[in-house]
JSON list of C-alpha atoms and ligand atoms in Angstrom, two decimals:
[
{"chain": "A", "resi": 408, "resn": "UNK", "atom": "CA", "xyz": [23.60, -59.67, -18.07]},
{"chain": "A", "resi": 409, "resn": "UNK", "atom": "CA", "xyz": [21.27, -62.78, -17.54]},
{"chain": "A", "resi": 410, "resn": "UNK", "atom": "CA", "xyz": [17.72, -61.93, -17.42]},
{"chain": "A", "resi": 411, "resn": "UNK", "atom": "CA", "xyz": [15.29, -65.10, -15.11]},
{"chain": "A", "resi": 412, "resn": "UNK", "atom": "CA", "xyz": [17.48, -67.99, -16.27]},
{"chain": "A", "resi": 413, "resn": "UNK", "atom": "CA", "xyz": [15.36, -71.00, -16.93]},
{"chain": "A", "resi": 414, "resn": "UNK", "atom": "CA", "xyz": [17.78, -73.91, -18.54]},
{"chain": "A", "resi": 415, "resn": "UNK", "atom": "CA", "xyz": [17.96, -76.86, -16.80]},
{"chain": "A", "resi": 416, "resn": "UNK", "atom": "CA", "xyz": [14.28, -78.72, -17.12]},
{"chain": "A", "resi": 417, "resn": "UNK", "atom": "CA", "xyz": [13.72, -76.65, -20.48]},
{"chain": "A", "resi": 418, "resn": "UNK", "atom": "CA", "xyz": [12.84, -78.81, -23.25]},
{"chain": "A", "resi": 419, "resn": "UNK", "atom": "CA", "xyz": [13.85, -74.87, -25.54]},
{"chain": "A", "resi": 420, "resn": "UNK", "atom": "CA", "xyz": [17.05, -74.89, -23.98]},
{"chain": "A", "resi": 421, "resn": "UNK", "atom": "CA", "xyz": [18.48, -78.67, -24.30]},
{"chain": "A", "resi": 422, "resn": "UNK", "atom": "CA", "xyz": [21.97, -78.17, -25.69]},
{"chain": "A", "resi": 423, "resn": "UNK", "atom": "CA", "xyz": [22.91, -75.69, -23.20]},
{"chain": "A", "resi": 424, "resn": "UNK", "atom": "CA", "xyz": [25.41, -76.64, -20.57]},
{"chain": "A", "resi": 425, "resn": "UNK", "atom": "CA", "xyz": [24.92, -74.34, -17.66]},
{"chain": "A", "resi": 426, "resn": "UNK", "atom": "CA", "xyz": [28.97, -73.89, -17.10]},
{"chain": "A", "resi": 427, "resn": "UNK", "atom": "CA", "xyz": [29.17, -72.36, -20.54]},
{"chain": "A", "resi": 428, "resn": "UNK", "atom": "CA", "xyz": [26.98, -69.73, -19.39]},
{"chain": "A", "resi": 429, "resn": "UNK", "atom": "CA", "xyz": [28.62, -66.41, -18.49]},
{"chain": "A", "resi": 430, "resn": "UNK", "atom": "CA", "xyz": [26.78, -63.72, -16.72]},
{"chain": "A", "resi": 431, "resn": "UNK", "atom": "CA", "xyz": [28.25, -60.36, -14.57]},
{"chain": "A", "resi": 432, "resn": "UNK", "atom": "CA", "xyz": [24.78, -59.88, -13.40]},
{"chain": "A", "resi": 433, "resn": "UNK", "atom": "CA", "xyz": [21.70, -61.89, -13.25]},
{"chain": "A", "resi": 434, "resn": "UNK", "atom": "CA", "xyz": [18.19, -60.47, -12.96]},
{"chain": "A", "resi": 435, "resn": "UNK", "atom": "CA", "xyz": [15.18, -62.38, -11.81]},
{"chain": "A", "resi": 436, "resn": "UNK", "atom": "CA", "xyz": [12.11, -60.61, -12.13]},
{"chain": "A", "resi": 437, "resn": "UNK", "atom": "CA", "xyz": [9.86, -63.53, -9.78]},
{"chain": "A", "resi": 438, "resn": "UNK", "atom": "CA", "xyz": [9.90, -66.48, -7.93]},
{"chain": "A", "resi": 439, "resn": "UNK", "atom": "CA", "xyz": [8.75, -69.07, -10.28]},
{"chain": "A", "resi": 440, "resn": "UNK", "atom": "CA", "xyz": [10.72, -71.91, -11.36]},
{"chain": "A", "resi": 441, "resn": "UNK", "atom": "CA", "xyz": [10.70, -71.46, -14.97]},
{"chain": "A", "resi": 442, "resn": "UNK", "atom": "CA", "xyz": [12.23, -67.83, -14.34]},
{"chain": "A", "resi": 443, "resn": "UNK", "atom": "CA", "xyz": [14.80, -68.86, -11.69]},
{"chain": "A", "resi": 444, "resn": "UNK", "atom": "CA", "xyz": [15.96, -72.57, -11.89]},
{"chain": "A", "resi": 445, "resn": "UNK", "atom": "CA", "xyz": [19.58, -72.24, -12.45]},
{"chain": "A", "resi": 446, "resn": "UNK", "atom": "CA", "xyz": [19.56, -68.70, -10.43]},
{"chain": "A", "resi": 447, "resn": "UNK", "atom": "CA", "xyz": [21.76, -70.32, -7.65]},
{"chain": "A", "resi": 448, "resn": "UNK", "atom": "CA", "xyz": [24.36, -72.49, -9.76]},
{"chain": "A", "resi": 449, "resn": "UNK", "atom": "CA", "xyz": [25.06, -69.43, -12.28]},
{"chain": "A", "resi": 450, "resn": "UNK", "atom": "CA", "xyz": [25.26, -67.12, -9.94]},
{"chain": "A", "resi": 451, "resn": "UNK", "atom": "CA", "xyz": [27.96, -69.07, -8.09]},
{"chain": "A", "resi": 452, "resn": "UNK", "atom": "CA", "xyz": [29.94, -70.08, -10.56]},
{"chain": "A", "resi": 453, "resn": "UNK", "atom": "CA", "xyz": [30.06, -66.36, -11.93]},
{"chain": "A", "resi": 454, "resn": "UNK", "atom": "CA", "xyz": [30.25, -64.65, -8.67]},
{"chain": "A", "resi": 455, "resn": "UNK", "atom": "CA", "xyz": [27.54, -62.63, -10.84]},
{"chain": "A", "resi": 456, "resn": "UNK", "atom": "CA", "xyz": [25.37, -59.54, -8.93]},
{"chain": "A", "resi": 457, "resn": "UNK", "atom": "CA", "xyz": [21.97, -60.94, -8.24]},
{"chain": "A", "resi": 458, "resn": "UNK", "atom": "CA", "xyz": [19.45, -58.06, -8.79]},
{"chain": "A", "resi": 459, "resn": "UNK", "atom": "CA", "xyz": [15.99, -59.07, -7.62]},
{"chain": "A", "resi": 460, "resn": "UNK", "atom": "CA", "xyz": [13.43, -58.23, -4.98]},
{"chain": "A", "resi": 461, "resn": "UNK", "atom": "CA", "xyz": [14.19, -57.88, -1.58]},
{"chain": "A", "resi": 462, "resn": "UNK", "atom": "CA", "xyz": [12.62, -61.61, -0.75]},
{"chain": "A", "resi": 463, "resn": "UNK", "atom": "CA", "xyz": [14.52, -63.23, -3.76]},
{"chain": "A", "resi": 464, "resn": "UNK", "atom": "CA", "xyz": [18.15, -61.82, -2.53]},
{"chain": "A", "resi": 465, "resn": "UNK", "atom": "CA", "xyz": [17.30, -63.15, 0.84]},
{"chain": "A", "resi": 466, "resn": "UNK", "atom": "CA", "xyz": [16.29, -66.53, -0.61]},
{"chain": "A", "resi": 467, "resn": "UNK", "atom": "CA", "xyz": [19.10, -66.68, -2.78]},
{"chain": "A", "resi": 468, "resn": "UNK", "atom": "CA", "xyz": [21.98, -65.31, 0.17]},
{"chain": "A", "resi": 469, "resn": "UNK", "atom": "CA", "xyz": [20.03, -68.36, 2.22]},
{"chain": "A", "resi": 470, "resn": "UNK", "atom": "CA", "xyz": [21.50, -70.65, -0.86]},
{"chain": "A", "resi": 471, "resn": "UNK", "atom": "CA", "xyz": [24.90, -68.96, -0.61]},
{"chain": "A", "resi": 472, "resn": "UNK", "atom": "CA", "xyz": [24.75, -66.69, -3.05]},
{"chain": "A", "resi": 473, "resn": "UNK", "atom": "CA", "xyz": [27.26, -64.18, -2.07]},
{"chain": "A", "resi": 474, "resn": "UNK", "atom": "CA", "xyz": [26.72, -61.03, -3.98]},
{"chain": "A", "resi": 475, "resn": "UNK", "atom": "CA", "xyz": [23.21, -59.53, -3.84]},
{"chain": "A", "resi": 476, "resn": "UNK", "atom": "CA", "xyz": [21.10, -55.53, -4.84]},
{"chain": "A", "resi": 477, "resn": "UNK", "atom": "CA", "xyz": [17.43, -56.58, -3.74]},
{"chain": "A", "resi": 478, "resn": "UNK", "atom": "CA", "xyz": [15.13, -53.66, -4.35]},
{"chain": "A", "resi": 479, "resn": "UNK", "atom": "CA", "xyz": [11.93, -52.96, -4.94]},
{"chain": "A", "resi": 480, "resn": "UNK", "atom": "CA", "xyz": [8.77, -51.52, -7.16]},
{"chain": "A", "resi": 481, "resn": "UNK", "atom": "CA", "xyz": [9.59, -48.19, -7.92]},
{"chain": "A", "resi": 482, "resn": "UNK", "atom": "CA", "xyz": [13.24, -48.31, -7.00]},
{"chain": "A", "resi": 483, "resn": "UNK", "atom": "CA", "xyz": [15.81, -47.10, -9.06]},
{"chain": "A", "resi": 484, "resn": "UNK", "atom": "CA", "xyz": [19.48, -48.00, -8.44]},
{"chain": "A", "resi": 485, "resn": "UNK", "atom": "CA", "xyz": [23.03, -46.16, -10.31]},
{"chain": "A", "resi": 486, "resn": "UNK", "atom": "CA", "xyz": [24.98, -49.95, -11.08]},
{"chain": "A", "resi": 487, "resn": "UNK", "atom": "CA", "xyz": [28.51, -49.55, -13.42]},
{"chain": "A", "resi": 488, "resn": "UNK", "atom": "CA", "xyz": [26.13, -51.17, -16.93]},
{"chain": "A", "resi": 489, "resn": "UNK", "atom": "CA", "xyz": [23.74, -48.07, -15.76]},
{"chain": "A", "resi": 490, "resn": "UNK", "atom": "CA", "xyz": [20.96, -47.19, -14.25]},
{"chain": "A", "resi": 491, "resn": "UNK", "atom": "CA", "xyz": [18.45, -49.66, -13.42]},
{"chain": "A", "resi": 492, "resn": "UNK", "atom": "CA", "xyz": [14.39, -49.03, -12.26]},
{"chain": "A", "resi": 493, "resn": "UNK", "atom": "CA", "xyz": [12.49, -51.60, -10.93]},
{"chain": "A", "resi": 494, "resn": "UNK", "atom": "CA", "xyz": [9.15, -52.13, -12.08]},
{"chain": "A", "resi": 495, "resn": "UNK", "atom": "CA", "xyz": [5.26, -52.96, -11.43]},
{"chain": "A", "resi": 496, "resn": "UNK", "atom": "CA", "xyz": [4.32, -56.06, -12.67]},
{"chain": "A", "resi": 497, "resn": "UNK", "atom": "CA", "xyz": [0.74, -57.96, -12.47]},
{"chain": "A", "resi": 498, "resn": "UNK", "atom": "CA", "xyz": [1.56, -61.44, -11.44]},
{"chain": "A", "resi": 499, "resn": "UNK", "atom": "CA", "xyz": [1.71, -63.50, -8.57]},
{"chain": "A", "resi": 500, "resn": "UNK", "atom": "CA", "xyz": [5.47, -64.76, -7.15]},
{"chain": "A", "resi": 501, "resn": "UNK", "atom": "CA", "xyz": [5.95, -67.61, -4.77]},
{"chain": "A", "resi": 502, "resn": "UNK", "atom": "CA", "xyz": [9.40, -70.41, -4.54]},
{"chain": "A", "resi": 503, "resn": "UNK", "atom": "CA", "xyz": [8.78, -74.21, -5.61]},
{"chain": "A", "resi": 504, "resn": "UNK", "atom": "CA", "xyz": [7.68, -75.24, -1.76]},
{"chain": "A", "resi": 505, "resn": "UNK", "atom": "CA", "xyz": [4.98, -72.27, -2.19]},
{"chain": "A", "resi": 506, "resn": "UNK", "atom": "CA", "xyz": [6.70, -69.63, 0.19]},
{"chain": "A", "resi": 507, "resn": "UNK", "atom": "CA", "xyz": [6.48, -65.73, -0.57]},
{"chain": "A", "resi": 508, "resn": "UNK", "atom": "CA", "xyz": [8.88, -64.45, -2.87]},
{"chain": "A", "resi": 509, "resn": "UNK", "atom": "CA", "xyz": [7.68, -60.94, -2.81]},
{"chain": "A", "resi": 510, "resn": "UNK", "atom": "CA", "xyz": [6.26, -59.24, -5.73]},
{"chain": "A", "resi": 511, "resn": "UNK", "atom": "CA", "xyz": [6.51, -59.59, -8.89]},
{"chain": "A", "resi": 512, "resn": "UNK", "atom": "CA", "xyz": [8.54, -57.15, -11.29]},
{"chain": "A", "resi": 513, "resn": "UNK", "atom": "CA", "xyz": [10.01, -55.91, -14.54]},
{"chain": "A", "resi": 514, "resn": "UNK", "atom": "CA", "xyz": [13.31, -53.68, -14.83]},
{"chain": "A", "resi": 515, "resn": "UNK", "atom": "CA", "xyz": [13.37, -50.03, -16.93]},
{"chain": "A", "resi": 516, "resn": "UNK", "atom": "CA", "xyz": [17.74, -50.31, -17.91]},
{"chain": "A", "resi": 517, "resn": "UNK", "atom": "CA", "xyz": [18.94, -47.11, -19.38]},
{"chain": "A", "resi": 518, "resn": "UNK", "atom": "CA", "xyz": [22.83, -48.17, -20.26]},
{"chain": "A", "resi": 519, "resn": "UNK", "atom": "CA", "xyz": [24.94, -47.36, -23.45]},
{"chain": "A", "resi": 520, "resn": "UNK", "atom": "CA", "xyz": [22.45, -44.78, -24.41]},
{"chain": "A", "resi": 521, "resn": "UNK", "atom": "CA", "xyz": [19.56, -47.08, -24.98]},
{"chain": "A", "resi": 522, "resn": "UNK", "atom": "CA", "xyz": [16.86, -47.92, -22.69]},
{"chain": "A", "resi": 523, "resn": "UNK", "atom": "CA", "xyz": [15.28, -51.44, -22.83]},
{"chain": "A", "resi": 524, "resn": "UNK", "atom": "CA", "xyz": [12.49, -51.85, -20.63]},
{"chain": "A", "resi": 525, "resn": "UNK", "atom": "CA", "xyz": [11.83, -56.16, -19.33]},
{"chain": "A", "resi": 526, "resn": "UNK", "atom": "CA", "xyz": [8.52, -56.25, -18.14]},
{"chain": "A", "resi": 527, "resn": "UNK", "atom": "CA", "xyz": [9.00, -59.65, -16.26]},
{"chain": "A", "resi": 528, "resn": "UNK", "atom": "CA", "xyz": [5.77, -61.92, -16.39]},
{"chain": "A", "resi": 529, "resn": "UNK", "atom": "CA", "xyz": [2.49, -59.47, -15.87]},
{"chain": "A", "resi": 530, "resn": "UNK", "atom": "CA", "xyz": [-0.83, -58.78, -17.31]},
{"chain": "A", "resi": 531, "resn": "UNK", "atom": "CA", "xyz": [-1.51, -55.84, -19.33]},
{"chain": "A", "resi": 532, "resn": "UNK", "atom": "CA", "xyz": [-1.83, -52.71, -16.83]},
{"chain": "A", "resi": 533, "resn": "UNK", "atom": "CA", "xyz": [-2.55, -49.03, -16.86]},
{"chain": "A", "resi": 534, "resn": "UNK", "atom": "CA", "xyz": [0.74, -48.58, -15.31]},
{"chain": "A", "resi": 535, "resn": "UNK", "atom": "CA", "xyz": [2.69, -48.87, -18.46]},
{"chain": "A", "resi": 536, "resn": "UNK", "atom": "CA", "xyz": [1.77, -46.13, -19.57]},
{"chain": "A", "resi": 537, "resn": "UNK", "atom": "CA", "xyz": [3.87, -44.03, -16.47]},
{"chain": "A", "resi": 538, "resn": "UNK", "atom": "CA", "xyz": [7.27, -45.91, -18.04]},
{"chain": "A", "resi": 539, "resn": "UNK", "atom": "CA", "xyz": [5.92, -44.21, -21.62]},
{"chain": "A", "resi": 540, "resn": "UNK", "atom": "CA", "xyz": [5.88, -41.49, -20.04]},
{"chain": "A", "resi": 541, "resn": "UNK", "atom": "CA", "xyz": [9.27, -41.31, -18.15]},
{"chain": "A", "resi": 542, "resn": "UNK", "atom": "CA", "xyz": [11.53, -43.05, -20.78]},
{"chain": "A", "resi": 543, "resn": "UNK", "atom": "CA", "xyz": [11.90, -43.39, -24.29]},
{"chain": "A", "resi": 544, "resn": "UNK", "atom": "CA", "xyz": [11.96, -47.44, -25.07]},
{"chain": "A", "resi": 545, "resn": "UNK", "atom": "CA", "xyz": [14.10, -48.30, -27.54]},
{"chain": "A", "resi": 546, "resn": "UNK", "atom": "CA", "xyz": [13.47, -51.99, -27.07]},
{"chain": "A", "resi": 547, "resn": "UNK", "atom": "CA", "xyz": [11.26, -54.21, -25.05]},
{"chain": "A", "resi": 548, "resn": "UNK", "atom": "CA", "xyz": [10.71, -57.75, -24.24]},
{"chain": "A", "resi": 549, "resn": "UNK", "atom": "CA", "xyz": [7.54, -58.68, -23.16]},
{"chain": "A", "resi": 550, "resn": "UNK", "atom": "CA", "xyz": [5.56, -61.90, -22.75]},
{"chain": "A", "resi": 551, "resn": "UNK", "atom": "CA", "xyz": [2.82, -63.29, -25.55]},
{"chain": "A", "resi": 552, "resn": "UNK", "atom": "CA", "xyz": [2.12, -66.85, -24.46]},
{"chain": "A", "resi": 553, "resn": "UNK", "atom": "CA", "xyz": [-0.83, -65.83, -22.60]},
{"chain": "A", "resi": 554, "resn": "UNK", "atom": "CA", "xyz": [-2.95, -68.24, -20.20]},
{"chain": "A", "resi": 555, "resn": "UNK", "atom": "CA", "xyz": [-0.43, -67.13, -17.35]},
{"chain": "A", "resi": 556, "resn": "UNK", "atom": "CA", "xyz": [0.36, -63.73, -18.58]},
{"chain": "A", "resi": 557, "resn": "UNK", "atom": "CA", "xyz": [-0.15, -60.82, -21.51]},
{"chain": "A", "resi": 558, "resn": "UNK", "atom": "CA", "xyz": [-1.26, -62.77, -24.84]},
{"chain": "A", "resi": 559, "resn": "UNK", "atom": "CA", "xyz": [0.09, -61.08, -28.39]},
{"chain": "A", "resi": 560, "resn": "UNK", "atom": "CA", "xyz": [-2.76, -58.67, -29.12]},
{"chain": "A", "resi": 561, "resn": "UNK", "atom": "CA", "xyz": [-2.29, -57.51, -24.94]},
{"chain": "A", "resi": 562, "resn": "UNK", "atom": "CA", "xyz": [1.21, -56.94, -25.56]},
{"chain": "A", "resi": 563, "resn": "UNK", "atom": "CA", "xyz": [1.27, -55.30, -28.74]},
{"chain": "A", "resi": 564, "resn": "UNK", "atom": "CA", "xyz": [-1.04, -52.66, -26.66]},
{"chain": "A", "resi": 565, "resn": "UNK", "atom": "CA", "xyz": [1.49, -52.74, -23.84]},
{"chain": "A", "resi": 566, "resn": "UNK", "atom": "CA", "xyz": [4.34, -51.84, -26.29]},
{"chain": "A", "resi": 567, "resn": "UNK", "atom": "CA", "xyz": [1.95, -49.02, -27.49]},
{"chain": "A", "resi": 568, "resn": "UNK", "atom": "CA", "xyz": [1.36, -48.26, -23.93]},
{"chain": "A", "resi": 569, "resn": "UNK", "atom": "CA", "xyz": [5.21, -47.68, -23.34]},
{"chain": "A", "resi": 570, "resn": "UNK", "atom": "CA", "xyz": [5.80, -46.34, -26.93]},
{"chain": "A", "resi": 571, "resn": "UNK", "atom": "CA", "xyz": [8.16, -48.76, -28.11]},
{"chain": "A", "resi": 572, "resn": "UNK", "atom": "CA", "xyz": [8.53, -50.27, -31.99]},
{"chain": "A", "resi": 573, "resn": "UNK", "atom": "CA", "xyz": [10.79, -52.90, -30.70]},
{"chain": "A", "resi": 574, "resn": "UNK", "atom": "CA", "xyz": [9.38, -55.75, -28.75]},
{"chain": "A", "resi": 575, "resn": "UNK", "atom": "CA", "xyz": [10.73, -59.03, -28.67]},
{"chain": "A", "resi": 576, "resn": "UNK", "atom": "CA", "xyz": [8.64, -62.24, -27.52]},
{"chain": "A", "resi": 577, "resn": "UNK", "atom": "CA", "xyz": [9.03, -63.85, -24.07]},
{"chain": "A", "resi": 578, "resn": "UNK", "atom": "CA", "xyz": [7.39, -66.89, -22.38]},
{"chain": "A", "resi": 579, "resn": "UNK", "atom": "CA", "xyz": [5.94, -68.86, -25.03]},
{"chain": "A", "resi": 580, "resn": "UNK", "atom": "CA", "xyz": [5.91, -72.13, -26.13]},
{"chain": "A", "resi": 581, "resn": "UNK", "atom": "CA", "xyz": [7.82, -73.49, -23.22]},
{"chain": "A", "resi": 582, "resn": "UNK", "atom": "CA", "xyz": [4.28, -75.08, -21.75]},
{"chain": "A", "resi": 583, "resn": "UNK", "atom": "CA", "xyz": [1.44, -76.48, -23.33]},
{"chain": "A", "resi": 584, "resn": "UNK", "atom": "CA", "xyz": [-0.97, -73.40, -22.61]},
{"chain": "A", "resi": 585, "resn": "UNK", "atom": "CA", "xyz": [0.91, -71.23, -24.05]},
{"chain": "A", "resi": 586, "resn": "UNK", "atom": "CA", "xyz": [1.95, -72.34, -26.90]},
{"chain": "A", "resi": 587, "resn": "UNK", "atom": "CA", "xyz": [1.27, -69.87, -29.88]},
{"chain": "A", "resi": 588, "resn": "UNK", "atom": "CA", "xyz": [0.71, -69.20, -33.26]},
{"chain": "A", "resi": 589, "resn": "UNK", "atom": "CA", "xyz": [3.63, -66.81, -34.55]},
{"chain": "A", "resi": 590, "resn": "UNK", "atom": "CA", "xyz": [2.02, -65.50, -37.47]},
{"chain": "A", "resi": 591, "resn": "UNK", "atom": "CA", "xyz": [-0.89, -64.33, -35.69]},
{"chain": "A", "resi": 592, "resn": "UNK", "atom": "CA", "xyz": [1.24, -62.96, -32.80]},
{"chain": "A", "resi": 593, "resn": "UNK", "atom": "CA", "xyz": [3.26, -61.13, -35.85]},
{"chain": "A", "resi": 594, "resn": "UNK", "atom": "CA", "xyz": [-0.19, -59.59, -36.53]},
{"chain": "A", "resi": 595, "resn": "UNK", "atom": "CA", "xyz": [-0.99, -58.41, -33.75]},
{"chain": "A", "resi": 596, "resn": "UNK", "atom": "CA", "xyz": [2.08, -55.98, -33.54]},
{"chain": "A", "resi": 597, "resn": "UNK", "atom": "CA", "xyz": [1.76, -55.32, -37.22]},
{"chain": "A", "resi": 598, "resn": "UNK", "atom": "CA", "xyz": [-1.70, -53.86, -36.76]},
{"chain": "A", "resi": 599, "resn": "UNK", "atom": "CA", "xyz": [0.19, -51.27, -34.55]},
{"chain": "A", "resi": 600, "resn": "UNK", "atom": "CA", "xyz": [3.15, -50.76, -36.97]},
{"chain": "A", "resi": 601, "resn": "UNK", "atom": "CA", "xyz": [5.07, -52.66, -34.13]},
{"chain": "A", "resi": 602, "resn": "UNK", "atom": "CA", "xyz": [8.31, -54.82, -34.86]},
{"chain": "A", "resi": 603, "resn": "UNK", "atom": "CA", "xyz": [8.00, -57.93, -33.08]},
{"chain": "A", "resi": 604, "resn": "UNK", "atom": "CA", "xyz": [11.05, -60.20, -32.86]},
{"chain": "A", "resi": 605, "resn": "UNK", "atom": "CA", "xyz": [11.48, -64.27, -31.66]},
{"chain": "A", "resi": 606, "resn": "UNK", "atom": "CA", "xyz": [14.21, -64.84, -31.18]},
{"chain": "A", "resi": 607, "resn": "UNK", "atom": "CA", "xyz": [16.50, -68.45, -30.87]},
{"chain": "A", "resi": 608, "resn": "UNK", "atom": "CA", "xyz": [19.20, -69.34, -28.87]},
{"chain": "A", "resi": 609, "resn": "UNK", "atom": "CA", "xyz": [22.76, -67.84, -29.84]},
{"chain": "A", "resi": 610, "resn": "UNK", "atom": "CA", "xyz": [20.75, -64.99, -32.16]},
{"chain": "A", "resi": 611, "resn": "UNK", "atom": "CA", "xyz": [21.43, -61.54, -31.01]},
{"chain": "A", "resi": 612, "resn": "UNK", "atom": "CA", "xyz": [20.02, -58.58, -32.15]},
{"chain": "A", "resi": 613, "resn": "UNK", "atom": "CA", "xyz": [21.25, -54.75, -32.57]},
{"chain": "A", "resi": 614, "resn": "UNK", "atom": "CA", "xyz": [19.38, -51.87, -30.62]},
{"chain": "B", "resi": 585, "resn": "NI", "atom": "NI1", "xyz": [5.48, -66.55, -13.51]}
]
C-alpha cells in the first residue's frame, strides 16, 4: 500500500528508481504534485487500486489508469487489506495546470487488527476529535512541516485529539518553508507523552 507517492523531482527520495517500487494499492489523499507525481506511472506498472477522491480517479482513468475506488469525505468502503474511511481534511486540492481536484482528505484503515489513521495534508481541526471518538488509533502519520499545513506543537494536539501515542512525521523538510527542527518537533509530542517517529527511506516500523 503506497500512500501520495512523491519520488521523481524529490531531492529526499534520489536513489529511488520508480520501477523498483511495488504497490497493490495506492492512496492519494490530494491533488498536489508533491503528493501525486508518480501516481500515474506506479499505478500502471502495478496495475495497483487507485483509492482517491472522486475527481482524482477521474483524472487519473483520463491518464489511463485502469483500476480505480474514488470516494469521498465520510465514506467508508469494505476492500480485501480492510476497511477503509475517508476523511476530512483542511487543505486546499487543485492538479499542476490549477484544475479542481476535489477535496482534500485523510484515510481511517482498520486492517490486521490495527487501525492507522493518515490524515493527508490539513490544518489542525475540531473534527479530529469525531475519529477519537469512533476508533482507537494505534498509529498515525500526520504532517509537522507547517507553513502549508499542521506545524509539530498542532500535531502533537491533533494526535491528542484522536488519542493516539504513535505518530510518525510527514511533509517536512522536502521545501524550504518547512523545513524543521527535529528536536523541538520531538518536544512537542513529548510534552504530551506522545511517541513521535521520522522515519528514512527503507526503515519500517512495528504497530
Ligand atoms: Ni498539499
Amino acid at each position: 500500500m503506497l500512500f501520495d507517492p512523491f519520488i521523481t523531482g524529490n531531492d529526499l527520495a534520489i536513489g529511488i528508481s520508480l520501477d523498483q517500487v511495488k504497490a497493490d494499492y495506492i492512496l492519494v489523499s490530494h491533488g498536489h504534485a508533491d503528493h501525486l507525481a508518480d501516481l500515474v506511472p506506479l499505478a500502471k506498472q502495478n496495475n495497483a487500486l487507485v483509492i482517491a477522491v472522486f475527481e482524482i480517479c477521474n483524472w487519473a482513468k483520463a491518464q489511463g489508469v485502469k483500476a480505480v475506488h474514488p470516494m469521498n469525505i465520510g465514506g467508508q468502503w469494505a476492500f480485501d487489506f480492510g476497511t477503509l474511511r475517508m476523511t476530512y481534511a483542511l487543505h486546499s486540492s487543485s492538479f499542476d495546470d490549477g484544475t479542481y481536484a476535489g477535496v482534500a482528505a485523510g484515510f481511517v484503515i482498520e486492517a490486521a487488527g490495527k487501525t492507522i489513521y493518515y490524515s493527508g495534508d490539513t490544518a489542525l481541526t475540531q473534527e479530529m476529535k469525531l475519529i477519537g471518538e469512533q476508533y482507537q488509533i494505534d498509529l498515525a502519520l500526520l504532517p509537522i512541516g507547517g507553513n502549508f499545513t499542521m506545524d509539530a506543537k498542532d500535531a502533537a494536539l491533533a494526535a491528542s485529539f484522536v488519542n493516539c501515542k504513535q505518530v510518525i512525521a510527514l511533509h517536512y523538510d522536502t521545501f524550504p518553508p518547512i523545513k524543521i527542527e527535529k528536536e523541538a518537533a520531538l518536544a512537542a509530542f513529548n510534552d504530551r507523552n506522545i511517541n513521535l517517529s521520522f522515519i528514512k527511506i527503507g526503515d519500517t516500523i512495528t504497530v
